[in-house]
Structure formats: C-alpha cells, structure tokens
Amino acid sequence: MDLIASFRRTLRYSLGRQLPNLHNDRRLRRLKDIHKGRRAFVIGNGPSLKVPDLDRLTNDIAFASNKIYLAFDRTPWRPTYLTCSDSVVAQTVGPNMAALPITKIFGHSTFPYFKRHADITYCNSPSRRTDPKDWDLIKGVSTGHSVLYWDLELAFWMGIREIYAIGVDFSFEVASKATGAKAMGNDVLAAGREVNHFHPDYRKPGELWTMPQLNKQRDEFAFALEKYRSHGGVIYNASRETKLDAWPRVDFESLFK
C-alpha cells in the first residue's frame, strides 16, 4: 500500500510539472510588468486581519490566498488575484476556490486537483538548472514555505515594487496531531481546535494542514526584501499585530491619508 501511495504522489507531482506549457506560458508572459508602478497588498489570513480593512483596498492591487473567501459574506471587496501554492489546501478546499470568479494563479503542485479548470494559471515548477533567486515565472519558481513568499514573487513579476503586508501575525498555536505524512517536505497535521486565522471556522478539527516552518519562512521573507530593494523596491509589514521582524513596520492607517 505504501508503494502504491508513493507512486500516486510521484505521479501527481509529475503531472503538476507537465502543465499545458504553451498556453500557460502565454498567460504568464501577459502578466509580465502588467502592474508596473503600482503598489500592492499581500494578505495573510492571520487573526489580526480585520474585514473592514479589506474594504480599504478597493483601489489597490491585492493578492489573497486559500480560504480568504470566508470573509466574502462580510465585504464586497474581492482580491485582484487568488493564490494557492499548497497541495494539501488544494485537495481540501479546491472546489471552493475553483468556483470563485477571481483571477487565479496557483502553484504547480496543485495542478492535479484543478486540471479540469481552464481559467487557472499555474506557475511552472523550477528545474534543477533553475536559479530560485531569479524569480522568473517562465523558467519556474519555488513556492517557498509560505504562499505569502510566492505572492511576492508574482507581484515582482508583474512589475510591482511597493508591497504592504497585512494579516501576517507570524505566530501559530499548534494543537494538531501528526499524521506521519509529508507534503512538499513539511509534516502533515490533523487540526485540533486551535485558531490561527481571521475566521473561527477557518480550519475545522481533523482537517489536514502542513506544519509552518517559521524559521525558513523568515529567511525567505528576508531574501524577498533584499530582492525588492536591489530593484528599487520596498516591502512593509502593515499588519495590526505581528511577530515578523524581517520587514520594516508601517502603520496601516497611514497608507490611506
């Protein structure tokens, strides 16, 4: 049984790498510098994210991910882009995300769960010869250890050099049980009753998720800041509450004066 499960995982990953490349690459090329000169918000789904704050972003480019749709019954706001880089999330709530009338850009590992949905653009998987520091969506990019890092790569490709992050608490309560499985190198957990997100029912007991590796995330976020700065850009942490110290802080309210 273990051999069969391993084969299936390998097959799913291989399918994710062999995307309908020509059509998909055309979509990626059309995104190059599409928002050059604009600022953008990348949205974490932490407890500090306030739905009224989303209403303030109506005129801004916004990247949001995973179960951000749980806020939609309380706000007319919608993100410019919906992202997902985690195959476990895709397997769990894929149909909910696929049904949303929002421009979707997903990681290569999610392809097996969405391959019937032609409106999704995928980022290519990096090859062994790909430099992960290039951030070239055509050659392939790493999704890192956080969808937020991946959002920064997307924004950079689109020509955005001014980034504000909100809802990035960078703190997790873990009352989950280990399943013994792994996804993308991370331990897969079965959720307990911990609350790590803006919505109390964001993750129900027993739902699978991957253990966040905060040290690796912080290193990636620090590199992202260097990448933006080397191209005249900035990344600010505008979260109302946060333990992330990789980016300079800025007051959220000051961004709308």
PDB file of C-alpha atoms in Angstrom:
ATOM      1  CA  MET A   1       0.000   0.000   0.000  1.00  0.00           C
ATOM      2  CA  ASP A   2       2.868   2.362   0.828  1.00  0.00           C
ATOM      3  CA  LEU A   3       4.408   1.713  -2.595  1.00  0.00           C
ATOM      4  CA  ILE A   4       1.100   2.463  -4.310  1.00  0.00           C
ATOM      5  CA  ALA A   5       0.641   5.667  -2.310  1.00  0.00           C
ATOM      6  CA  SER A   6       4.206   6.709  -3.101  1.00  0.00           C
ATOM      7  CA  PHE A   7       3.638   6.051  -6.802  1.00  0.00           C
ATOM      8  CA  ARG A   8       0.462   8.116  -6.777  1.00  0.00           C
ATOM      9  CA  ARG A   9       2.225  11.029  -5.089  1.00  0.00           C
ATOM     10  CA  THR A  10       5.039  10.858  -7.635  1.00  0.00           C
ATOM     11  CA  LEU A  11       2.542  10.717 -10.485  1.00  0.00           C
ATOM     12  CA  ARG A  12       0.626  13.725  -9.169  1.00  0.00           C
ATOM     13  CA  TYR A  13       3.840  15.716  -8.835  1.00  0.00           C
ATOM     14  CA  SER A  14       4.961  14.729 -12.335  1.00  0.00           C
ATOM     15  CA  LEU A  15       1.628  15.793 -13.771  1.00  0.00           C
ATOM     16  CA  GLY A  16       1.993  19.076 -11.967  1.00  0.00           C
ATOM     17  CA  ARG A  17       5.315  19.657 -13.687  1.00  0.00           C
ATOM     18  CA  GLN A  18       3.979  18.756 -17.138  1.00  0.00           C
ATOM     19  CA  LEU A  19       1.415  21.515 -17.450  1.00  0.00           C
ATOM     20  CA  PRO A  20      -0.124  22.575 -20.770  1.00  0.00           C
ATOM     21  CA  ASN A  21       3.019  24.661 -21.163  1.00  0.00           C
ATOM     22  CA  LEU A  22       2.456  26.714 -24.301  1.00  0.00           C
ATOM     23  CA  HIS A  23      -0.942  28.097 -23.326  1.00  0.00           C
ATOM     24  CA  ASN A  24       0.058  28.523 -19.697  1.00  0.00           C
ATOM     25  CA  ASP A  25       3.323  30.275 -20.582  1.00  0.00           C
ATOM     26  CA  ARG A  26       1.454  32.734 -22.779  1.00  0.00           C
ATOM     27  CA  ARG A  27      -0.664  33.655 -19.776  1.00  0.00           C
ATOM     28  CA  LEU A  28       2.428  34.124 -17.630  1.00  0.00           C
ATOM     29  CA  ARG A  29       4.069  36.338 -20.261  1.00  0.00           C
ATOM     30  CA  ARG A  30       0.982  38.536 -20.399  1.00  0.00           C
ATOM     31  CA  LEU A  31       1.378  39.132 -16.666  1.00  0.00           C
ATOM     32  CA  LYS A  32       4.931  40.437 -17.023  1.00  0.00           C
ATOM     33  CA  ASP A  33       5.048  44.076 -15.796  1.00  0.00           C
ATOM     34  CA  ILE A  34       1.249  44.320 -16.070  1.00  0.00           C
ATOM     35  CA  HIS A  35       1.100  46.441 -12.883  1.00  0.00           C
ATOM     36  CA  LYS A  36       4.376  48.298 -13.232  1.00  0.00           C
ATOM     37  CA  GLY A  37       4.444  51.376 -11.000  1.00  0.00           C
ATOM     38  CA  ARG A  38       1.509  50.266  -8.830  1.00  0.00           C
ATOM     39  CA  ARG A  39       1.581  49.396  -5.153  1.00  0.00           C
ATOM     40  CA  ALA A  40       0.058  46.165  -3.901  1.00  0.00           C
ATOM     41  CA  PHE A  41      -1.083  44.441  -0.741  1.00  0.00           C
ATOM     42  CA  VAL A  42      -0.303  40.833   0.119  1.00  0.00           C
ATOM     43  CA  ILE A  43      -2.779  39.446   2.592  1.00  0.00           C
ATOM     44  CA  GLY A  44      -2.058  36.917   5.289  1.00  0.00           C
ATOM     45  CA  ASN A  45      -5.024  35.180   6.853  1.00  0.00           C
ATOM     46  CA  GLY A  46      -3.947  35.609  10.470  1.00  0.00           C
ATOM     47  CA  PRO A  47      -6.195  36.611  13.397  1.00  0.00           C
ATOM     48  CA  SER A  48      -5.118  40.259  13.085  1.00  0.00           C
ATOM     49  CA  LEU A  49      -6.745  40.553   9.658  1.00  0.00           C
ATOM     50  CA  LYS A  50      -9.854  42.721  10.018  1.00  0.00           C
ATOM     51  CA  VAL A  51     -12.544  42.508   7.371  1.00  0.00           C
ATOM     52  CA  PRO A  52     -13.186  46.299   7.409  1.00  0.00           C
ATOM     53  CA  ASP A  53      -9.519  46.740   6.458  1.00  0.00           C
ATOM     54  CA  LEU A  54     -10.177  44.810   3.264  1.00  0.00           C
ATOM     55  CA  ASP A  55     -12.785  47.398   2.290  1.00  0.00           C
ATOM     56  CA  ARG A  56      -9.975  49.971   2.221  1.00  0.00           C
ATOM     57  CA  LEU A  57      -8.178  48.083  -0.555  1.00  0.00           C
ATOM     58  CA  THR A  58     -10.777  48.578  -3.268  1.00  0.00           C
ATOM     59  CA  ASN A  59      -8.480  50.726  -5.422  1.00  0.00           C
ATOM     60  CA  ASP A  60      -5.323  48.692  -4.813  1.00  0.00           C
ATOM     61  CA  ILE A  61      -3.856  45.542  -6.294  1.00  0.00           C
ATOM     62  CA  ALA A  62      -4.295  42.738  -3.755  1.00  0.00           C
ATOM     63  CA  PHE A  63      -3.049  39.173  -3.535  1.00  0.00           C
ATOM     64  CA  ALA A  64      -5.011  36.873  -1.235  1.00  0.00           C
ATOM     65  CA  SER A  65      -4.904  33.139  -0.772  1.00  0.00           C
ATOM     66  CA  ASN A  66      -6.546  29.926   0.291  1.00  0.00           C
ATOM     67  CA  LYS A  67      -9.684  30.489   2.406  1.00  0.00           C
ATOM     68  CA  ILE A  68      -9.874  34.264   2.102  1.00  0.00           C
ATOM     69  CA  TYR A  69     -13.342  33.603   0.662  1.00  0.00           C
ATOM     70  CA  LEU A  70     -14.588  33.115   4.234  1.00  0.00           C
ATOM     71  CA  ALA A  71     -14.571  36.916   4.501  1.00  0.00           C
ATOM     72  CA  PHE A  72     -16.696  37.456   1.411  1.00  0.00           C
ATOM     73  CA  ASP A  73     -20.063  37.350   3.169  1.00  0.00           C
ATOM     74  CA  ARG A  74     -18.988  40.422   5.166  1.00  0.00           C
ATOM     75  CA  THR A  75     -17.437  42.579   2.455  1.00  0.00           C
ATOM     76  CA  PRO A  76     -17.978  43.438  -1.225  1.00  0.00           C
ATOM     77  CA  TRP A  77     -14.187  43.592  -1.615  1.00  0.00           C
ATOM     78  CA  ARG A  78     -12.517  40.919  -3.704  1.00  0.00           C
ATOM     79  CA  PRO A  79      -8.786  40.381  -4.259  1.00  0.00           C
ATOM     80  CA  THR A  80      -7.255  41.086  -7.638  1.00  0.00           C
ATOM     81  CA  TYR A  81      -5.608  37.674  -7.536  1.00  0.00           C
ATOM     82  CA  LEU A  82      -6.389  34.480  -5.642  1.00  0.00           C
ATOM     83  CA  THR A  83      -3.361  32.289  -4.991  1.00  0.00           C
ATOM     84  CA  CYS A  84      -2.704  28.798  -3.690  1.00  0.00           C
ATOM     85  CA  SER A  85       0.634  27.006  -3.501  1.00  0.00           C
ATOM     86  CA  ASP A  86      -0.157  24.190  -1.055  1.00  0.00           C
ATOM     87  CA  SER A  87      -1.298  20.840  -2.445  1.00  0.00           C
ATOM     88  CA  VAL A  88      -2.917  19.913   0.886  1.00  0.00           C
ATOM     89  CA  VAL A  89      -5.054  23.065   0.788  1.00  0.00           C
ATOM     90  CA  ALA A  90      -5.912  22.377  -2.851  1.00  0.00           C
ATOM     91  CA  GLN A  91      -7.011  18.856  -2.031  1.00  0.00           C
ATOM     92  CA  THR A  92      -9.119  20.016   0.924  1.00  0.00           C
ATOM     93  CA  VAL A  93     -10.949  23.088  -0.397  1.00  0.00           C
ATOM     94  CA  GLY A  94     -10.078  23.131  -4.094  1.00  0.00           C
ATOM     95  CA  PRO A  95     -13.691  23.194  -5.365  1.00  0.00           C
ATOM     96  CA  ASN A  96     -14.479  26.262  -3.251  1.00  0.00           C
ATOM     97  CA  MET A  97     -11.547  28.194  -4.702  1.00  0.00           C
ATOM     98  CA  ALA A  98     -12.086  26.982  -8.261  1.00  0.00           C
ATOM     99  CA  ALA A  99     -15.674  28.272  -8.246  1.00  0.00           C
ATOM    100  CA  LEU A 100     -14.704  31.854  -7.406  1.00  0.00           C
ATOM    101  CA  PRO A 101     -14.917  34.389 -10.273  1.00  0.00           C
ATOM    102  CA  ILE A 102     -11.480  35.806  -9.458  1.00  0.00           C
ATOM    103  CA  THR A 103      -8.247  35.631 -11.440  1.00  0.00           C
ATOM    104  CA  LYS A 104      -6.474  32.575 -10.051  1.00  0.00           C
ATOM    105  CA  ILE A 105      -2.737  31.835 -10.107  1.00  0.00           C
ATOM    106  CA  PHE A 106      -1.777  28.584  -8.428  1.00  0.00           C
ATOM    107  CA  GLY A 107       1.392  26.630  -7.721  1.00  0.00           C
ATOM    108  CA  HIS A 108       2.423  23.733  -9.915  1.00  0.00           C
ATOM    109  CA  SER A 109       1.834  21.159  -7.164  1.00  0.00           C
ATOM    110  CA  THR A 110      -1.901  21.992  -7.119  1.00  0.00           C
ATOM    111  CA  PHE A 111      -2.439  21.158 -10.802  1.00  0.00           C
ATOM    112  CA  PRO A 112      -3.765  17.595 -10.283  1.00  0.00           C
ATOM    113  CA  TYR A 113      -6.636  18.989  -8.198  1.00  0.00           C
ATOM    114  CA  PHE A 114      -7.659  21.708 -10.670  1.00  0.00           C
ATOM    115  CA  LYS A 115      -6.706  20.354 -14.097  1.00  0.00           C
ATOM    116  CA  ARG A 116     -10.307  20.473 -15.342  1.00  0.00           C
ATOM    117  CA  HIS A 117     -10.498  24.224 -14.690  1.00  0.00           C
ATOM    118  CA  ALA A 118      -9.179  26.056 -17.734  1.00  0.00           C
ATOM    119  CA  ASP A 119      -9.327  29.502 -16.113  1.00  0.00           C
ATOM    120  CA  ILE A 120      -6.441  28.829 -13.710  1.00  0.00           C
ATOM    121  CA  THR A 121      -2.911  29.979 -14.496  1.00  0.00           C
ATOM    122  CA  TYR A 122      -0.091  27.931 -12.990  1.00  0.00           C
ATOM    123  CA  CYS A 123       3.449  28.916 -12.152  1.00  0.00           C
ATOM    124  CA  ASN A 124       5.921  26.490 -13.641  1.00  0.00           C
ATOM    125  CA  SER A 125       7.925  24.182 -11.446  1.00  0.00           C
ATOM    126  CA  PRO A 126      11.638  25.011 -11.305  1.00  0.00           C
ATOM    127  CA  SER A 127      14.041  22.572 -12.918  1.00  0.00           C
ATOM    128  CA  ARG A 128      17.391  21.594 -11.430  1.00  0.00           C
ATOM    129  CA  ARG A 129      19.031  24.236 -13.604  1.00  0.00           C
ATOM    130  CA  THR A 130      16.686  26.997 -12.468  1.00  0.00           C
ATOM    131  CA  ASP A 131      18.113  29.567 -10.074  1.00  0.00           C
ATOM    132  CA  PRO A 132      15.372  30.032  -7.438  1.00  0.00           C
ATOM    133  CA  LYS A 133      16.610  33.581  -6.896  1.00  0.00           C
ATOM    134  CA  ASP A 134      15.765  34.599 -10.469  1.00  0.00           C
ATOM    135  CA  TRP A 135      12.017  34.784  -9.806  1.00  0.00           C
ATOM    136  CA  ASP A 136      11.289  34.007 -13.454  1.00  0.00           C
ATOM    137  CA  LEU A 137       7.774  32.594 -13.780  1.00  0.00           C
ATOM    138  CA  ILE A 138       8.512  31.093 -17.197  1.00  0.00           C
ATOM    139  CA  LYS A 139      11.645  29.235 -16.097  1.00  0.00           C
ATOM    140  CA  GLY A 140       9.916  28.189 -12.894  1.00  0.00           C
ATOM    141  CA  VAL A 141       9.774  29.485  -9.334  1.00  0.00           C
ATOM    142  CA  SER A 142       9.845  27.914  -5.919  1.00  0.00           C
ATOM    143  CA  THR A 143       6.673  28.317  -3.888  1.00  0.00           C
ATOM    144  CA  GLY A 144       8.841  28.511  -0.787  1.00  0.00           C
ATOM    145  CA  HIS A 145       7.465  27.650   2.641  1.00  0.00           C
ATOM    146  CA  SER A 146       4.629  30.174   2.551  1.00  0.00           C
ATOM    147  CA  VAL A 147       2.089  31.264  -0.025  1.00  0.00           C
ATOM    148  CA  LEU A 148       2.964  34.816   1.030  1.00  0.00           C
ATOM    149  CA  TYR A 149       6.505  34.416  -0.315  1.00  0.00           C
ATOM    150  CA  TRP A 150       5.052  33.152  -3.542  1.00  0.00           C
ATOM    151  CA  ASP A 151       2.726  36.173  -3.732  1.00  0.00           C
ATOM    152  CA  LEU A 152       5.818  38.378  -3.532  1.00  0.00           C
ATOM    153  CA  GLU A 153       7.329  36.539  -6.493  1.00  0.00           C
ATOM    154  CA  LEU A 154       4.145  37.041  -8.507  1.00  0.00           C
ATOM    155  CA  ALA A 155       3.958  40.735  -7.662  1.00  0.00           C
ATOM    156  CA  PHE A 156       7.607  41.204  -8.618  1.00  0.00           C
ATOM    157  CA  TRP A 157       6.999  39.542 -11.993  1.00  0.00           C
ATOM    158  CA  MET A 158       4.087  41.905 -12.556  1.00  0.00           C
ATOM    159  CA  GLY A 159       6.347  44.935 -12.108  1.00  0.00           C
ATOM    160  CA  ILE A 160       5.191  45.867  -8.606  1.00  0.00           C
ATOM    161  CA  ARG A 161       7.920  47.263  -6.367  1.00  0.00           C
ATOM    162  CA  GLU A 162       5.896  48.655  -3.444  1.00  0.00           C
ATOM    163  CA  ILE A 163       4.422  45.980  -1.187  1.00  0.00           C
ATOM    164  CA  TYR A 164       2.402  46.179   2.029  1.00  0.00           C
ATOM    165  CA  ALA A 165       1.590  43.031   4.000  1.00  0.00           C
ATOM    166  CA  ILE A 166      -1.400  42.748   6.327  1.00  0.00           C
ATOM    167  CA  GLY A 167      -2.749  39.902   8.427  1.00  0.00           C
ATOM    168  CA  VAL A 168       0.730  38.419   8.853  1.00  0.00           C
ATOM    169  CA  ASP A 169       0.714  37.523  12.549  1.00  0.00           C
ATOM    170  CA  PHE A 170       3.584  35.073  12.109  1.00  0.00           C
ATOM    171  CA  SER A 171       2.541  33.085  15.155  1.00  0.00           C
ATOM    172  CA  PHE A 172       0.826  29.706  15.295  1.00  0.00           C
ATOM    173  CA  GLU A 173      -0.840  27.739  18.046  1.00  0.00           C
ATOM    174  CA  VAL A 174      -0.396  24.039  17.328  1.00  0.00           C
ATOM    175  CA  ALA A 175      -2.807  21.613  18.981  1.00  0.00           C
ATOM    176  CA  SER A 176      -2.865  19.305  15.978  1.00  0.00           C
ATOM    177  CA  LYS A 177      -1.873  15.671  15.703  1.00  0.00           C
ATOM    178  CA  ALA A 178       0.850  14.482  13.348  1.00  0.00           C
ATOM    179  CA  THR A 179      -0.407  12.145  10.625  1.00  0.00           C
ATOM    180  CA  GLY A 180       3.009  10.771   9.687  1.00  0.00           C
ATOM    181  CA  ALA A 181       2.573  12.043   6.140  1.00  0.00           C
ATOM    182  CA  LYS A 182       4.535  14.788   4.426  1.00  0.00           C
ATOM    183  CA  ALA A 183       3.673  17.279   1.686  1.00  0.00           C
ATOM    184  CA  MET A 184       6.350  19.335  -0.063  1.00  0.00           C
ATOM    185  CA  GLY A 185       8.774  18.383   2.706  1.00  0.00           C
ATOM    186  CA  ASN A 186       6.505  19.549   5.529  1.00  0.00           C
ATOM    187  CA  ASP A 187       4.739  17.418   8.144  1.00  0.00           C
ATOM    188  CA  VAL A 188       1.019  16.990   7.523  1.00  0.00           C
ATOM    189  CA  LEU A 189      -1.103  17.566  10.631  1.00  0.00           C
ATOM    190  CA  ALA A 190      -4.729  16.891  11.533  1.00  0.00           C
ATOM    191  CA  ALA A 191      -6.128  20.082  13.052  1.00  0.00           C
ATOM    192  CA  GLY A 192      -7.283  20.304  16.636  1.00  0.00           C
ATOM    193  CA  ARG A 193      -9.252  23.271  17.929  1.00  0.00           C
ATOM    194  CA  GLU A 194      -6.534  25.879  17.568  1.00  0.00           C
ATOM    195  CA  VAL A 195      -7.460  29.221  15.998  1.00  0.00           C
ATOM    196  CA  ASN A 196      -4.720  30.650  13.802  1.00  0.00           C
ATOM    197  CA  HIS A 197      -6.758  32.643  11.311  1.00  0.00           C
ATOM    198  CA  PHE A 198      -9.180  35.531  10.945  1.00  0.00           C
ATOM    199  CA  HIS A 199     -12.246  33.265  10.860  1.00  0.00           C
ATOM    200  CA  PRO A 200     -13.098  30.919  13.778  1.00  0.00           C
ATOM    201  CA  ASP A 201     -14.068  28.123  11.368  1.00  0.00           C
ATOM    202  CA  TYR A 202     -11.105  28.593   9.053  1.00  0.00           C
ATOM    203  CA  ARG A 203      -9.810  25.119   9.859  1.00  0.00           C
ATOM    204  CA  LYS A 204     -12.146  22.533  11.345  1.00  0.00           C
ATOM    205  CA  PRO A 205     -10.992  19.760  13.705  1.00  0.00           C
ATOM    206  CA  GLY A 206      -9.480  16.896  11.749  1.00  0.00           C
ATOM    207  CA  GLU A 207      -8.775  18.978   8.650  1.00  0.00           C
ATOM    208  CA  LEU A 208      -5.321  18.395   7.207  1.00  0.00           C
ATOM    209  CA  TRP A 209      -2.719  21.152   7.046  1.00  0.00           C
ATOM    210  CA  THR A 210       1.051  21.415   6.919  1.00  0.00           C
ATOM    211  CA  MET A 211       3.275  22.430   9.801  1.00  0.00           C
ATOM    212  CA  PRO A 212       4.519  26.005   9.247  1.00  0.00           C
ATOM    213  CA  GLN A 213       8.300  26.323   9.292  1.00  0.00           C
ATOM    214  CA  LEU A 214       8.629  29.866  10.571  1.00  0.00           C
ATOM    215  CA  ASN A 215      12.429  29.997  10.577  1.00  0.00           C
ATOM    216  CA  LYS A 216      12.564  29.069   6.906  1.00  0.00           C
ATOM    217  CA  GLN A 217       9.739  31.478   6.129  1.00  0.00           C
ATOM    218  CA  ARG A 218      11.574  34.306   7.839  1.00  0.00           C
ATOM    219  CA  ASP A 219      14.726  33.600   5.832  1.00  0.00           C
ATOM    220  CA  GLU A 220      12.703  33.672   2.625  1.00  0.00           C
ATOM    221  CA  PHE A 221      10.977  36.903   3.621  1.00  0.00           C
ATOM    222  CA  ALA A 222      14.347  38.498   4.384  1.00  0.00           C
ATOM    223  CA  PHE A 223      15.627  37.461   0.964  1.00  0.00           C
ATOM    224  CA  ALA A 224      12.465  38.857  -0.646  1.00  0.00           C
ATOM    225  CA  LEU A 225      13.159  42.243   0.932  1.00  0.00           C
ATOM    226  CA  GLU A 226      16.708  42.162  -0.447  1.00  0.00           C
ATOM    227  CA  LYS A 227      15.351  41.242  -3.867  1.00  0.00           C
ATOM    228  CA  TYR A 228      12.906  44.146  -3.903  1.00  0.00           C
ATOM    229  CA  ARG A 229      15.450  46.620  -2.558  1.00  0.00           C
ATOM    230  CA  SER A 230      18.003  45.599  -5.190  1.00  0.00           C
ATOM    231  CA  HIS A 231      15.462  46.716  -7.800  1.00  0.00           C
ATOM    232  CA  GLY A 232      14.485  49.950  -6.065  1.00  0.00           C
ATOM    233  CA  GLY A 233      11.544  48.404  -4.270  1.00  0.00           C
ATOM    234  CA  VAL A 234      10.203  48.122  -0.716  1.00  0.00           C
ATOM    235  CA  ILE A 235       8.254  45.662   1.414  1.00  0.00           C
ATOM    236  CA  TYR A 236       6.499  46.908   4.548  1.00  0.00           C
ATOM    237  CA  ASN A 237       4.679  44.986   7.243  1.00  0.00           C
ATOM    238  CA  ALA A 238       1.410  46.831   7.863  1.00  0.00           C
ATOM    239  CA  SER A 239      -0.150  44.062   9.962  1.00  0.00           C
ATOM    240  CA  ARG A 240      -2.027  45.287  13.016  1.00  0.00           C
ATOM    241  CA  GLU A 241      -0.351  42.566  15.091  1.00  0.00           C
ATOM    242  CA  THR A 242       2.753  40.664  14.045  1.00  0.00           C
ATOM    243  CA  LYS A 243       5.832  38.850  15.276  1.00  0.00           C
ATOM    244  CA  LEU A 244       7.553  39.014  11.896  1.00  0.00           C
ATOM    245  CA  ASP A 245      10.657  41.188  12.099  1.00  0.00           C
ATOM    246  CA  ALA A 246      12.041  40.588   8.590  1.00  0.00           C
ATOM    247  CA  TRP A 247      10.349  43.680   7.130  1.00  0.00           C
ATOM    248  CA  PRO A 248      10.131  47.265   8.412  1.00  0.00           C
ATOM    249  CA  ARG A 249       6.827  48.153  10.056  1.00  0.00           C
ATOM    250  CA  VAL A 250       4.378  50.786   8.874  1.00  0.00           C
ATOM    251  CA  ASP A 251       1.042  51.878  10.314  1.00  0.00           C
ATOM    252  CA  PHE A 252      -1.844  50.587   8.202  1.00  0.00           C
ATOM    253  CA  GLU A 253      -3.936  53.736   8.674  1.00  0.00           C
ATOM    254  CA  SER A 254      -1.104  55.934   7.379  1.00  0.00           C
ATOM    255  CA  LEU A 255      -1.363  54.284   3.966  1.00  0.00           C
ATOM    256  CA  PHE A 256      -4.712  55.912   3.248  1.00  0.00           C
ATOM    257  CA  LYS A 257      -4.120  59.519   4.263  1.00  0.00           C
TER     258      LYS A 257
END
